[in-house]
Amino acid sequence: MKKMVVVSLHIGYWFLYLFLLFIILLLLQIGTKLKAQPLFFDYRFETFFACFALLPAILGFYTFYSFLFDKFLLQRNIFLLFVSGISASIFIGLLSSTVISVLHYYGIGPGVFGENIYAVITILIVISIISLLNGGMGLLTKGFIRWYAELRWKEELMRKNFEMELALIKSQTSPHFLFNTLNNIDVLITKNAEKASLYLNKLSDIMRYMLYETKGEKILLANELAYIEKYIDLQKIRTANPNFVEFTIIGDTVNVLVSPMILLPFVENAFKHADNRKNENVIRIEVAVEKEQLIFECENKYSKSEMQQEFGGLGNELIKRRLELLYPLNHVLLISKNADIYSVKLAIGIHEN
């Protein structure tokens, strides 16, 4: 929710509250000796009423709004919320009563406590109730703002995911990789039909994976890595040097769940901008699972003429935004580029199936 809207909600609430106080003051003045006088004739009465009704209302509202909501209600600790709310209201009642007494001592407000202990307790209870009621309104206001923000966030997530799916579909159905692979397999058929058939099956598995297995919100990391491994194998057809890429998996990936197609854009980017495939270790890819964390590293040597890098056609901002939506506050992405090496390191929190 925009800051201006939140401020407007607060202003609207206090405007209505002050209007209600004005009506109550007007009704209290009717039938008293002040009824023939202007509403604010006796400033001491209005001062008392402000300390009696306005001060505990403000303190109660923002104590519940700013502290108790996040500390207890957001954590669903209703018992501690109840105890803390009652305690805070009583404390605010004592504080407001003290302010009224001090004002009376300096002749600003009227004396209302006197020597009657029952009057003191009654006023203290009333002030505490006013604080508690406004505190409840503070909880409702904060809850409404949080609910609306989460609703907008979910709508934004759905919209962004839809955009991501369209972008991924464009990336997946890009003819360059498909046509190059088919041409390479076609050439290989005349040389080694058995090997060409193996690569054709891998390409078929990749297409099946893209079309059917990436529709869910989460997939097994092992399946994602198997797809990446097949993608790397198909890329190797284009070179006689199989050692230009190093792919390493560390840890148990069997029961780990991740969002689909979260690692591939980095791998595609590495192959797209790799310098010379005739050299050794031009691309290094490592996936490690340790302590409920997935750590992905991808490095590739690139030509100095390559000034811009893109994540498999998705763009830097798009893939970063996708990570923010899928793993909010649960991932770290570091991208660095030195003289001849482009490096990506991604760490995300994971959970098992």
mmCIF file of C-alpha atoms in Angstrom:
data_model
loop_
_atom_site.group_PDB
_atom_site.id
_atom_site.type_symbol
_atom_site.label_atom_id
_atom_site.label_comp_id
_atom_site.label_asym_id
_atom_site.label_seq_id
_atom_site.Cartn_x
_atom_site.Cartn_y
_atom_site.Cartn_z
ATOM 1 C CA MET A 1 0.000 0.000 0.000
ATOM 2 C CA LYS A 2 1.334 3.435 -0.906
ATOM 3 C CA LYS A 3 2.565 5.647 1.914
ATOM 4 C CA MET A 4 0.095 8.401 1.020
ATOM 5 C CA VAL A 5 -2.828 5.972 1.322
ATOM 6 C CA VAL A 6 -1.609 4.793 4.741
ATOM 7 C CA VAL A 7 -1.267 8.402 5.923
ATOM 8 C CA SER A 8 -4.773 9.139 4.617
ATOM 9 C CA LEU A 9 -6.163 6.183 6.612
ATOM 10 C CA HIS A 10 -4.596 7.527 9.801
ATOM 11 C CA ILE A 11 -5.821 11.058 9.158
ATOM 12 C CA GLY A 12 -9.317 9.784 8.406
ATOM 13 C CA TYR A 13 -9.431 7.712 11.585
ATOM 14 C CA TRP A 14 -8.368 10.592 13.851
ATOM 15 C CA PHE A 15 -10.699 12.997 12.085
ATOM 16 C CA LEU A 16 -13.629 10.691 12.859
ATOM 17 C CA TYR A 17 -12.424 10.209 16.428
ATOM 18 C CA LEU A 18 -12.131 13.960 17.028
ATOM 19 C CA PHE A 19 -15.561 14.461 15.502
ATOM 20 C CA LEU A 20 -16.942 11.880 17.944
ATOM 21 C CA LEU A 21 -15.241 13.698 20.847
ATOM 22 C CA PHE A 22 -16.768 16.973 19.674
ATOM 23 C CA ILE A 23 -20.248 15.447 19.698
ATOM 24 C CA ILE A 24 -19.675 13.993 23.178
ATOM 25 C CA LEU A 25 -18.427 17.349 24.478
ATOM 26 C CA LEU A 26 -21.474 19.038 23.014
ATOM 27 C CA LEU A 27 -23.817 16.528 24.652
ATOM 28 C CA LEU A 28 -22.047 16.794 28.011
ATOM 29 C CA GLN A 29 -22.370 20.569 27.993
ATOM 30 C CA ILE A 30 -26.134 20.361 27.454
ATOM 31 C CA GLY A 31 -27.935 20.347 30.784
ATOM 32 C CA THR A 32 -25.036 21.938 32.714
ATOM 33 C CA LYS A 33 -24.367 25.514 33.804
ATOM 34 C CA LEU A 34 -22.138 25.875 30.742
ATOM 35 C CA LYS A 35 -24.974 25.291 28.282
ATOM 36 C CA ALA A 36 -25.392 29.020 27.648
ATOM 37 C CA GLN A 37 -21.652 29.470 27.120
ATOM 38 C CA PRO A 38 -19.549 28.724 24.063
ATOM 39 C CA LEU A 39 -18.330 25.149 23.769
ATOM 40 C CA PHE A 40 -14.739 26.013 24.740
ATOM 41 C CA PHE A 41 -15.671 28.545 27.428
ATOM 42 C CA ASP A 42 -13.997 26.649 30.259
ATOM 43 C CA TYR A 43 -10.593 25.680 28.849
ATOM 44 C CA ARG A 44 -9.820 23.568 31.920
ATOM 45 C CA PHE A 45 -12.646 21.209 31.096
ATOM 46 C CA GLU A 46 -11.497 20.826 27.490
ATOM 47 C CA THR A 47 -7.911 20.276 28.697
ATOM 48 C CA PHE A 48 -9.094 17.551 31.018
ATOM 49 C CA PHE A 49 -11.184 15.971 28.295
ATOM 50 C CA ALA A 50 -8.237 15.992 25.881
ATOM 51 C CA CYS A 51 -6.021 14.235 28.424
ATOM 52 C CA PHE A 52 -8.867 11.938 29.382
ATOM 53 C CA ALA A 53 -9.913 10.842 25.885
ATOM 54 C CA LEU A 54 -7.297 11.931 23.332
ATOM 55 C CA LEU A 55 -3.949 11.144 24.964
ATOM 56 C CA PRO A 56 -4.732 7.507 25.921
ATOM 57 C CA ALA A 57 -6.354 7.001 22.517
ATOM 58 C CA ILE A 58 -3.205 8.063 20.647
ATOM 59 C CA LEU A 59 -0.874 6.133 22.941
ATOM 60 C CA GLY A 60 -3.045 3.009 22.828
ATOM 61 C CA PHE A 61 -3.550 3.111 19.064
ATOM 62 C CA TYR A 62 0.128 3.432 18.164
ATOM 63 C CA THR A 63 1.365 1.066 20.868
ATOM 64 C CA PHE A 64 -0.800 -1.683 19.436
ATOM 65 C CA TYR A 65 -0.202 -0.566 15.837
ATOM 66 C CA SER A 66 3.577 -0.188 15.960
ATOM 67 C CA PHE A 67 4.657 -2.783 18.508
ATOM 68 C CA LEU A 68 2.108 -5.360 19.641
ATOM 69 C CA PHE A 69 0.914 -6.281 16.129
ATOM 70 C CA ASP A 70 4.368 -7.238 14.844
ATOM 71 C CA LYS A 71 5.546 -8.687 18.147
ATOM 72 C CA PHE A 72 2.592 -10.925 18.980
ATOM 73 C CA LEU A 73 -0.332 -10.912 16.533
ATOM 74 C CA LEU A 74 1.884 -11.485 13.502
ATOM 75 C CA GLN A 75 3.442 -14.408 15.362
ATOM 76 C CA ARG A 76 -0.066 -15.683 16.264
ATOM 77 C CA ASN A 77 0.702 -15.490 19.988
ATOM 78 C CA ILE A 78 -2.786 -14.448 21.105
ATOM 79 C CA PHE A 79 -2.249 -15.067 24.813
ATOM 80 C CA LEU A 80 0.787 -12.783 25.045
ATOM 81 C CA LEU A 81 -1.024 -10.232 22.871
ATOM 82 C CA PHE A 82 -3.936 -10.226 25.329
ATOM 83 C CA VAL A 83 -1.697 -9.939 28.402
ATOM 84 C CA SER A 84 0.529 -7.286 26.834
ATOM 85 C CA GLY A 85 -2.483 -5.317 25.566
ATOM 86 C CA ILE A 86 -4.128 -5.218 28.995
ATOM 87 C CA SER A 87 -0.823 -4.293 30.658
ATOM 88 C CA ALA A 88 -0.109 -1.542 28.128
ATOM 89 C CA SER A 89 -3.623 -0.116 28.536
ATOM 90 C CA ILE A 90 -3.300 0.004 32.336
ATOM 91 C CA PHE A 91 0.103 1.671 32.051
ATOM 92 C CA ILE A 92 -1.310 4.238 29.609
ATOM 93 C CA GLY A 93 -4.212 4.823 32.023
ATOM 94 C CA LEU A 94 -1.782 5.509 34.866
ATOM 95 C CA LEU A 95 0.299 7.793 32.657
ATOM 96 C CA SER A 96 -2.728 9.783 31.493
ATOM 97 C CA SER A 97 -4.014 10.087 35.067
ATOM 98 C CA THR A 98 -0.603 11.391 36.119
ATOM 99 C CA VAL A 99 -0.686 13.990 33.350
ATOM 100 C CA ILE A 100 -4.151 15.141 34.483
ATOM 101 C CA SER A 101 -2.923 15.462 38.085
ATOM 102 C CA VAL A 102 0.152 17.446 36.992
ATOM 103 C CA LEU A 103 -1.990 19.791 34.894
ATOM 104 C CA HIS A 104 -4.302 20.322 37.856
ATOM 105 C CA TYR A 105 -1.311 21.044 40.095
ATOM 106 C CA TYR A 106 -0.261 23.866 37.760
ATOM 107 C CA GLY A 107 -3.820 25.142 37.484
ATOM 108 C CA ILE A 108 -4.318 24.138 33.872
ATOM 109 C CA GLY A 109 -6.840 21.342 34.351
ATOM 110 C CA PRO A 110 -9.641 20.750 36.870
ATOM 111 C CA GLY A 111 -9.300 18.452 39.832
ATOM 112 C CA VAL A 112 -11.291 15.294 39.259
ATOM 113 C CA PHE A 113 -9.765 12.765 41.605
ATOM 114 C CA GLY A 114 -10.236 14.387 44.958
ATOM 115 C CA GLU A 115 -9.986 12.123 47.984
ATOM 116 C CA ASN A 116 -12.416 9.484 46.689
ATOM 117 C CA ILE A 117 -10.476 6.346 45.849
ATOM 118 C CA TYR A 118 -13.445 4.950 43.940
ATOM 119 C CA ALA A 119 -13.445 7.969 41.634
ATOM 120 C CA VAL A 120 -9.751 7.492 41.010
ATOM 121 C CA ILE A 121 -10.191 3.797 40.179
ATOM 122 C CA THR A 122 -13.213 4.515 37.978
ATOM 123 C CA ILE A 123 -11.410 7.169 35.944
ATOM 124 C CA LEU A 124 -8.346 4.927 35.648
ATOM 125 C CA ILE A 125 -10.499 2.059 34.364
ATOM 126 C CA VAL A 126 -12.299 4.303 31.869
ATOM 127 C CA ILE A 127 -9.024 5.723 30.525
ATOM 128 C CA SER A 128 -7.587 2.195 30.236
ATOM 129 C CA ILE A 129 -10.675 1.044 28.330
ATOM 130 C CA ILE A 130 -10.347 4.015 25.963
ATOM 131 C CA SER A 131 -6.718 3.056 25.371
ATOM 132 C CA LEU A 132 -7.633 -0.599 24.852
ATOM 133 C CA LEU A 133 -10.442 0.170 22.387
ATOM 134 C CA ASN A 134 -8.236 2.446 20.322
ATOM 135 C CA GLY A 135 -5.480 -0.158 20.522
ATOM 136 C CA GLY A 136 -7.905 -2.667 19.037
ATOM 137 C CA MET A 137 -8.591 -0.215 16.221
ATOM 138 C CA GLY A 138 -4.823 0.098 15.768
ATOM 139 C CA LEU A 139 -4.589 -3.677 15.346
ATOM 140 C CA LEU A 140 -7.443 -3.657 12.833
ATOM 141 C CA THR A 141 -5.853 -0.802 10.876
ATOM 142 C CA LYS A 142 -2.436 -2.461 10.789
ATOM 143 C CA GLY A 143 -4.041 -5.790 9.894
ATOM 144 C CA PHE A 144 -5.975 -4.214 7.032
ATOM 145 C CA ILE A 145 -2.842 -2.498 5.699
ATOM 146 C CA ARG A 146 -0.844 -5.744 5.949
ATOM 147 C CA TRP A 147 -3.642 -7.774 4.317
ATOM 148 C CA TYR A 148 -3.952 -5.303 1.466
ATOM 149 C CA ALA A 149 -0.165 -5.233 0.975
ATOM 150 C CA GLU A 150 -0.036 -9.050 0.856
ATOM 151 C CA LEU A 151 -2.973 -9.096 -1.562
ATOM 152 C CA ARG A 152 -1.195 -6.669 -3.866
ATOM 153 C CA TRP A 153 2.023 -8.646 -3.483
ATOM 154 C CA LYS A 154 0.276 -11.880 -4.467
ATOM 155 C CA GLU A 155 -1.289 -10.156 -7.473
ATOM 156 C CA GLU A 156 2.139 -8.823 -8.423
ATOM 157 C CA LEU A 157 3.618 -12.292 -7.968
ATOM 158 C CA MET A 158 0.978 -13.865 -10.200
ATOM 159 C CA ARG A 159 1.485 -11.197 -12.848
ATOM 160 C CA LYS A 160 5.254 -11.498 -12.729
ATOM 161 C CA ASN A 161 5.085 -15.286 -12.824
ATOM 162 C CA PHE A 162 2.862 -15.023 -15.870
ATOM 163 C CA GLU A 163 5.404 -12.725 -17.518
ATOM 164 C CA MET A 164 8.186 -15.115 -16.518
ATOM 165 C CA GLU A 165 6.335 -18.053 -18.031
ATOM 166 C CA LEU A 166 5.935 -16.181 -21.296
ATOM 167 C CA ALA A 167 9.602 -15.222 -21.248
ATOM 168 C CA LEU A 168 10.615 -18.780 -20.433
ATOM 169 C CA ILE A 169 8.448 -20.136 -23.230
ATOM 170 C CA LYS A 170 10.150 -17.777 -25.661
ATOM 171 C CA SER A 171 13.522 -18.877 -24.320
ATOM 172 C CA GLN A 172 12.603 -22.554 -24.435
ATOM 173 C CA THR A 173 11.218 -22.450 -27.960
ATOM 174 C CA SER A 174 14.076 -20.320 -29.299
ATOM 175 C CA PRO A 175 15.016 -21.894 -32.644
ATOM 176 C CA HIS A 176 18.780 -21.331 -32.294
ATOM 177 C CA PHE A 177 19.546 -24.077 -29.810
ATOM 178 C CA LEU A 178 17.012 -26.445 -31.333
ATOM 179 C CA PHE A 179 18.103 -25.985 -34.934
ATOM 180 C CA ASN A 180 21.811 -26.091 -34.125
ATOM 181 C CA THR A 181 21.352 -29.296 -32.159
ATOM 182 C CA LEU A 182 19.280 -30.918 -34.902
ATOM 183 C CA ASN A 183 21.871 -29.942 -37.510
ATOM 184 C CA ASN A 184 24.653 -31.379 -35.372
ATOM 185 C CA ILE A 185 22.714 -34.621 -34.883
ATOM 186 C CA ASP A 186 22.017 -34.772 -38.608
ATOM 187 C CA VAL A 187 25.738 -34.543 -39.347
ATOM 188 C CA LEU A 188 26.473 -37.138 -36.657
ATOM 189 C CA ILE A 189 24.022 -39.660 -38.144
ATOM 190 C CA THR A 190 26.331 -40.405 -41.065
ATOM 191 C CA LYS A 191 29.330 -40.826 -38.743
ATOM 192 C CA ASN A 192 27.868 -42.579 -35.719
ATOM 193 C CA ALA A 193 24.176 -43.450 -35.942
ATOM 194 C CA GLU A 194 24.074 -44.964 -32.446
ATOM 195 C CA LYS A 195 25.510 -41.844 -30.862
ATOM 196 C CA ALA A 196 23.212 -39.641 -32.916
ATOM 197 C CA SER A 197 20.230 -41.638 -31.650
ATOM 198 C CA LEU A 198 21.431 -41.128 -28.065
ATOM 199 C CA TYR A 199 21.651 -37.357 -28.535
ATOM 200 C CA LEU A 200 18.257 -37.301 -30.241
ATOM 201 C CA ASN A 201 16.737 -39.033 -27.214
ATOM 202 C CA LYS A 202 18.349 -36.453 -24.938
ATOM 203 C CA LEU A 203 16.897 -33.645 -27.028
ATOM 204 C CA SER A 204 13.495 -35.342 -26.821
ATOM 205 C CA ASP A 205 13.821 -35.589 -23.036
ATOM 206 C CA ILE A 206 14.685 -31.890 -22.833
ATOM 207 C CA MET A 207 11.661 -30.881 -24.889
ATOM 208 C CA ARG A 208 9.408 -33.129 -22.814
ATOM 209 C CA TYR A 209 10.832 -31.623 -19.623
ATOM 210 C CA MET A 210 10.234 -28.078 -20.849
ATOM 211 C CA LEU A 211 6.678 -28.769 -21.930
ATOM 212 C CA TYR A 212 5.364 -30.899 -19.075
ATOM 213 C CA GLU A 213 7.598 -30.977 -15.996
ATOM 214 C CA THR A 214 8.103 -27.245 -15.430
ATOM 215 C CA LYS A 215 4.433 -26.372 -14.894
ATOM 216 C CA GLY A 216 4.456 -26.830 -11.111
ATOM 217 C CA GLU A 217 5.702 -24.345 -8.564
ATOM 218 C CA LYS A 218 8.380 -26.760 -7.322
ATOM 219 C CA ILE A 219 10.243 -29.665 -8.887
ATOM 220 C CA LEU A 220 12.950 -32.026 -7.695
ATOM 221 C CA LEU A 221 16.422 -30.550 -7.917
ATOM 222 C CA ALA A 222 17.665 -33.893 -9.237
ATOM 223 C CA ASN A 223 15.340 -33.552 -12.253
ATOM 224 C CA GLU A 224 16.492 -29.995 -12.884
ATOM 225 C CA LEU A 225 20.134 -31.061 -12.761
ATOM 226 C CA ALA A 226 19.499 -34.023 -15.030
ATOM 227 C CA TYR A 227 18.020 -31.635 -17.553
ATOM 228 C CA ILE A 228 21.022 -29.309 -17.266
ATOM 229 C CA GLU A 229 23.376 -32.256 -17.730
ATOM 230 C CA LYS A 230 21.597 -33.265 -20.933
ATOM 231 C CA TYR A 231 21.706 -29.662 -22.117
ATOM 232 C CA ILE A 232 25.480 -29.631 -21.533
ATOM 233 C CA ASP A 233 25.883 -32.932 -23.396
ATOM 234 C CA LEU A 234 24.067 -31.512 -26.404
ATOM 235 C CA GLN A 235 26.264 -28.411 -26.313
ATOM 236 C CA LYS A 236 29.335 -30.634 -26.386
ATOM 237 C CA ILE A 237 28.399 -31.925 -29.838
ATOM 238 C CA ARG A 238 29.630 -28.631 -31.273
ATOM 239 C CA THR A 239 33.217 -29.165 -30.117
ATOM 240 C CA ALA A 240 35.814 -31.891 -30.206
ATOM 241 C CA ASN A 241 37.089 -30.848 -26.792
ATOM 242 C CA PRO A 242 34.777 -32.322 -24.107
ATOM 243 C CA ASN A 243 36.862 -30.757 -21.324
ATOM 244 C CA PHE A 244 35.932 -27.183 -22.141
ATOM 245 C CA VAL A 245 33.099 -27.486 -19.589
ATOM 246 C CA GLU A 246 33.260 -28.847 -16.045
ATOM 247 C CA PHE A 247 30.006 -29.770 -14.314
ATOM 248 C CA THR A 248 30.112 -30.852 -10.644
ATOM 249 C CA ILE A 249 27.349 -31.860 -8.222
ATOM 250 C CA ILE A 250 28.096 -32.014 -4.489
ATOM 251 C CA GLY A 251 25.719 -33.334 -1.838
ATOM 252 C CA ASP A 252 22.388 -35.157 -1.868
ATOM 253 C CA THR A 253 19.957 -33.645 -4.386
ATOM 254 C CA VAL A 254 17.366 -36.432 -4.444
ATOM 255 C CA ASN A 255 14.677 -34.963 -2.141
ATOM 256 C CA VAL A 256 15.408 -31.261 -2.579
ATOM 257 C CA LEU A 257 12.711 -29.068 -4.140
ATOM 258 C CA VAL A 258 13.390 -25.906 -6.161
ATOM 259 C CA SER A 259 11.524 -23.642 -8.547
ATOM 260 C CA PRO A 260 11.781 -24.915 -12.135
ATOM 261 C CA MET A 261 14.182 -23.327 -14.619
ATOM 262 C CA ILE A 262 15.877 -21.319 -11.874
ATOM 263 C CA LEU A 263 19.442 -22.352 -12.762
ATOM 264 C CA LEU A 264 19.294 -22.882 -16.518
ATOM 265 C CA PRO A 265 19.409 -19.175 -17.575
ATOM 266 C CA PHE A 266 22.863 -18.880 -16.012
ATOM 267 C CA VAL A 267 24.045 -22.026 -17.801
ATOM 268 C CA GLU A 268 22.637 -20.805 -21.118
ATOM 269 C CA ASN A 269 24.389 -17.490 -20.600
ATOM 270 C CA ALA A 270 27.721 -19.214 -19.961
ATOM 271 C CA PHE A 271 27.510 -21.219 -23.198
ATOM 272 C CA LYS A 272 26.295 -18.228 -25.153
ATOM 273 C CA HIS A 273 29.296 -16.110 -24.212
ATOM 274 C CA ALA A 274 32.000 -18.741 -23.706
ATOM 275 C CA ASP A 275 35.249 -17.647 -25.336
ATOM 276 C CA ASN A 276 37.053 -20.500 -27.107
ATOM 277 C CA ARG A 277 35.685 -24.021 -26.843
ATOM 278 C CA LYS A 278 39.007 -25.465 -27.899
ATOM 279 C CA ASN A 279 40.534 -24.476 -24.550
ATOM 280 C CA GLU A 280 40.269 -26.375 -21.286
ATOM 281 C CA ASN A 281 37.814 -25.429 -18.512
ATOM 282 C CA VAL A 282 36.227 -22.530 -20.351
ATOM 283 C CA ILE A 283 33.001 -23.103 -18.367
ATOM 284 C CA ARG A 284 32.815 -24.269 -14.756
ATOM 285 C CA ILE A 285 29.463 -25.162 -13.186
ATOM 286 C CA GLU A 286 29.110 -26.407 -9.616
ATOM 287 C CA VAL A 287 25.957 -27.236 -7.642
ATOM 288 C CA ALA A 288 26.285 -27.996 -3.925
ATOM 289 C CA VAL A 289 23.634 -28.894 -1.338
ATOM 290 C CA GLU A 290 24.687 -28.238 2.254
ATOM 291 C CA LYS A 291 22.933 -27.252 5.489
ATOM 292 C CA GLU A 292 19.503 -26.598 3.954
ATOM 293 C CA GLN A 293 21.065 -24.386 1.328
ATOM 294 C CA LEU A 294 21.610 -24.728 -2.408
ATOM 295 C CA ILE A 295 24.786 -23.078 -3.673
ATOM 296 C CA PHE A 296 25.142 -22.664 -7.427
ATOM 297 C CA GLU A 297 28.306 -21.339 -9.072
ATOM 298 C CA CYS A 298 28.800 -20.731 -12.773
ATOM 299 C CA GLU A 299 31.872 -19.213 -14.376
ATOM 300 C CA ASN A 300 32.816 -18.771 -17.997
ATOM 301 C CA LYS A 301 35.750 -17.222 -19.799
ATOM 302 C CA TYR A 302 34.639 -14.672 -22.329
ATOM 303 C CA SER A 303 36.177 -12.568 -25.033
ATOM 304 C CA LYS A 304 37.056 -8.988 -24.122
ATOM 305 C CA SER A 305 34.858 -7.849 -26.977
ATOM 306 C CA GLU A 306 31.828 -9.214 -25.100
ATOM 307 C CA MET A 307 30.699 -6.150 -23.192
ATOM 308 C CA GLN A 308 27.156 -7.212 -22.277
ATOM 309 C CA GLN A 309 25.910 -10.465 -20.772
ATOM 310 C CA GLU A 310 22.344 -11.679 -20.631
ATOM 311 C CA PHE A 311 20.719 -14.509 -18.741
ATOM 312 C CA GLY A 312 19.674 -16.777 -21.592
ATOM 313 C CA GLY A 313 17.667 -14.011 -23.226
ATOM 314 C CA LEU A 314 15.718 -13.220 -20.061
ATOM 315 C CA GLY A 315 17.777 -10.209 -19.041
ATOM 316 C CA ASN A 316 19.473 -9.400 -15.760
ATOM 317 C CA GLU A 317 16.572 -7.530 -14.190
ATOM 318 C CA LEU A 318 14.032 -10.156 -15.161
ATOM 319 C CA ILE A 319 15.887 -13.066 -13.601
ATOM 320 C CA LYS A 320 16.705 -11.030 -10.495
ATOM 321 C CA ARG A 321 13.052 -10.070 -10.145
ATOM 322 C CA ARG A 322 12.022 -13.699 -10.526
ATOM 323 C CA LEU A 323 14.367 -14.703 -7.707
ATOM 324 C CA GLU A 324 12.968 -11.920 -5.515
ATOM 325 C CA LEU A 325 9.435 -13.162 -6.105
ATOM 326 C CA LEU A 326 10.157 -16.880 -5.711
ATOM 327 C CA TYR A 327 12.650 -16.626 -2.848
ATOM 328 C CA PRO A 328 11.954 -13.356 -0.997
ATOM 329 C CA LEU A 329 14.605 -12.731 1.680
ATOM 330 C CA ASN A 330 15.794 -16.294 1.099
ATOM 331 C CA HIS A 331 18.463 -15.968 -1.570
ATOM 332 C CA VAL A 332 21.739 -14.232 -2.319
ATOM 333 C CA LEU A 333 22.836 -13.527 -5.892
ATOM 334 C CA LEU A 334 26.349 -12.295 -6.591
ATOM 335 C CA ILE A 335 27.487 -11.433 -10.119
ATOM 336 C CA SER A 336 31.018 -10.360 -10.893
ATOM 337 C CA LYS A 337 32.954 -9.670 -14.064
ATOM 338 C CA ASN A 338 36.706 -9.237 -14.187
ATOM 339 C CA ALA A 339 39.183 -9.128 -17.055
ATOM 340 C CA ASP A 340 38.150 -12.386 -18.707
ATOM 341 C CA ILE A 341 35.834 -14.314 -16.353
ATOM 342 C CA TYR A 342 32.121 -13.804 -15.823
ATOM 343 C CA SER A 343 31.025 -15.326 -12.499
ATOM 344 C CA VAL A 344 27.619 -16.003 -10.960
ATOM 345 C CA LYS A 345 27.052 -17.306 -7.442
ATOM 346 C CA LEU A 346 23.540 -18.054 -6.198
ATOM 347 C CA ALA A 347 22.611 -19.315 -2.725
ATOM 348 C CA ILE A 348 18.991 -20.108 -1.865
ATOM 349 C CA GLY A 349 17.278 -21.717 1.087
ATOM 350 C CA ILE A 350 15.747 -25.109 0.300
ATOM 351 C CA HIS A 351 13.468 -27.679 1.864
ATOM 352 C CA GLU A 352 13.118 -31.365 1.266
ATOM 353 C CA ASN A 353 10.155 -33.135 -0.255
#
